[in-house]
Short mmCIF file of C-alpha atoms in Angstrom, two decimals:
data_model
loop_
_atom_site.label_atom_id
_atom_site.label_comp_id
_atom_site.label_asym_id
_atom_site.label_seq_id
_atom_site.Cartn_x
_atom_site.Cartn_y
_atom_site.Cartn_z
CA MET N 1 -20.07 -165.61 45.33
CA ASP N 2 -19.55 -163.54 48.46
CA PHE N 3 -15.97 -164.78 48.64
CA LEU N 4 -15.30 -163.67 45.06
CA LEU N 5 -16.91 -160.27 45.58
CA GLU N 6 -14.74 -159.73 48.67
CA HIS N 7 -11.69 -160.76 46.67
CA PHE N 8 -12.53 -158.24 43.93
CA GLU N 9 -13.15 -155.52 46.54
CA ALA N 10 -9.68 -156.12 48.00
CA ALA N 11 -8.09 -156.23 44.54
CA LYS N 12 -9.76 -152.95 43.54
CA ILE N 13 -8.07 -151.27 46.52
CA GLN N 14 -4.75 -153.08 46.07
CA TYR N 15 -4.44 -152.26 42.36
CA GLN N 16 -6.16 -148.86 42.24
CA GLU N 17 -2.96 -147.19 40.98
CA ASP N 18 -2.11 -149.92 38.44
CA ARG N 19 -3.26 -148.76 35.01
CA TYR N 20 -3.62 -152.35 33.73
CA MET N 21 -4.97 -154.22 36.75
CA ALA N 22 -7.41 -151.56 38.02
CA PRO N 23 -9.72 -151.75 34.97
CA CYS N 24 -9.56 -155.56 35.03
CA CYS N 25 -10.55 -155.65 38.70
CA ASN N 26 -13.37 -153.19 38.10
CA SER N 27 -14.66 -155.15 35.10
CA GLY N 28 -14.50 -158.45 36.97
CA TRP N 29 -16.28 -156.96 39.96
CA ALA N 30 -18.99 -155.43 37.74
CA LYS N 31 -19.65 -158.71 35.94
CA LEU N 32 -19.80 -160.72 39.16
CA ASP N 33 -22.03 -158.09 40.79
CA LYS N 34 -24.43 -158.37 37.84
CA TYR N 35 -24.82 -162.12 38.37
CA TYR N 36 -24.91 -161.75 42.13
CA ALA N 37 -27.85 -159.36 41.76
CA LEU N 38 -29.66 -161.97 39.65
CA THR N 39 -29.53 -164.47 42.52
CA GLY N 40 -32.03 -162.26 44.32
CA ARG N 41 -34.68 -163.00 41.70
CA THR N 42 -34.99 -166.65 42.60
CA PRO N 43 -34.78 -168.64 45.84
CA VAL N 44 -32.67 -171.33 44.17
CA TYR N 45 -29.39 -169.81 45.38
CA ILE N 46 -30.71 -169.66 48.93
CA ALA N 47 -32.07 -173.22 48.67
CA ALA N 48 -28.73 -174.53 47.43
CA MET N 49 -26.87 -172.91 50.31
CA VAL N 50 -29.41 -173.91 52.96
CA LEU N 51 -29.55 -177.52 51.78
CA CYS N 52 -25.75 -177.81 51.79
CA PRO N 53 -24.76 -179.45 55.11
CA ALA N 54 -21.64 -177.29 55.33
CA PHE N 55 -23.56 -173.99 55.23
CA LYS N 56 -27.25 -174.21 56.16
CA TRP N 57 -28.73 -170.93 57.48
CA GLU N 58 -25.57 -170.21 59.48
CA TYR N 59 -23.88 -168.93 56.33
CA PHE N 60 -26.54 -166.27 55.78
CA GLU N 61 -26.76 -165.44 59.47
CA SER N 62 -23.04 -164.67 59.51
CA THR N 63 -22.89 -162.69 56.24
CA TRP N 64 -26.30 -161.17 55.54
CA GLU N 65 -28.28 -158.42 57.25
CA ASP N 66 -31.34 -159.48 59.26
CA VAL N 67 -33.75 -157.96 56.73
CA TRP N 68 -32.19 -160.00 53.92
CA ILE N 69 -32.38 -163.19 55.99
CA THR N 70 -36.08 -162.61 56.70
CA ARG N 71 -36.78 -162.05 52.99
CA GLY N 72 -34.76 -165.15 52.13
CA LYS N 73 -36.72 -167.30 54.56
CA VAL N 74 -40.00 -166.02 53.16
CA LYS N 75 -38.82 -166.79 49.61
CA MET N 76 -37.74 -170.28 50.67
CA GLN N 77 -41.13 -170.95 52.29
CA GLU N 78 -43.00 -169.75 49.18
CA PHE N 79 -40.70 -171.79 46.92
CA TRP N 80 -41.32 -174.95 48.95
CA GLU N 81 -45.09 -174.43 49.07
CA GLU N 82 -45.31 -173.72 45.34
CA LYS N 83 -42.97 -176.40 44.02
CA TYR N 84 -42.90 -179.23 46.56
CA LYS N 85 -45.47 -179.16 49.37
CA SER N 86 -48.52 -180.45 47.53
CA LYS N 87 -46.79 -182.52 44.90
CA ALA N 88 -47.62 -186.21 44.80
CA ILE N 89 -44.75 -188.63 44.52
CA VAL N 90 -44.98 -190.67 41.34
CA LEU N 91 -43.00 -193.88 41.30
CA PRO N 92 -41.81 -195.26 37.96
CA PRO N 93 -43.37 -198.54 36.86
CA ARG N 94 -41.49 -201.69 37.64
CA ALA N 95 -39.52 -203.09 34.72
CA ASN N 96 -39.82 -206.76 35.68
CA ARG N 97 -42.50 -208.61 37.60
CA CYS N 98 -41.64 -212.00 39.03
CA SER N 99 -43.89 -214.63 40.52
CA ILE N 100 -42.83 -217.92 42.04
CA SER N 101 -45.32 -220.77 42.18
CA SER N 102 -44.85 -224.53 42.42
CA GLY N 103 -41.17 -224.56 41.47
CA LYS N 104 -41.50 -222.41 38.36
CA ILE N 105 -40.38 -218.81 37.96
CA SER N 106 -42.36 -216.59 35.64
CA ILE N 107 -40.87 -213.30 34.50
CA ARG N 108 -42.96 -210.89 32.45
CA LEU N 109 -41.06 -208.24 30.53
CA GLY N 110 -43.64 -205.70 29.48
CA GLU N 111 -46.70 -205.98 27.28
CA GLY N 112 -46.77 -208.30 24.29
CA ARG N 113 -44.06 -210.65 25.47
CA LYS N 114 -44.58 -214.23 26.54
CA PRO N 115 -43.64 -215.32 30.05
CA VAL N 116 -40.39 -217.23 30.40
CA TYR N 117 -40.52 -220.45 32.42
CA ARG N 118 -37.53 -222.15 33.92
CA GLN N 119 -37.28 -225.34 35.93
CA ARG N 120 -35.30 -225.37 39.15
#
């Protein structure tokens, strides 16, 4: 998003005298700025950038002010503690259970079905 905002900023200057392009650049910038402001309401944008191996925190450290970075790190910590820290991992039930005994293979496929036996 920062890249697009910078692009619109440059276009607003470049086309400030163009009666057709200037309003388009201003409208595009305003719309993007609206959505950019919404990213501050949730830590999901920060999480996506931080978890991306290409960016991590270096992206924010090179583009954001120190105060914003501190707030972002606090939001990330709160997000992790609220959504992930204390959550138990629930594994899905196994679809098939196999047992091998005395040359026979028994496969049970859920409740209410009879085991299938096969000879080797």
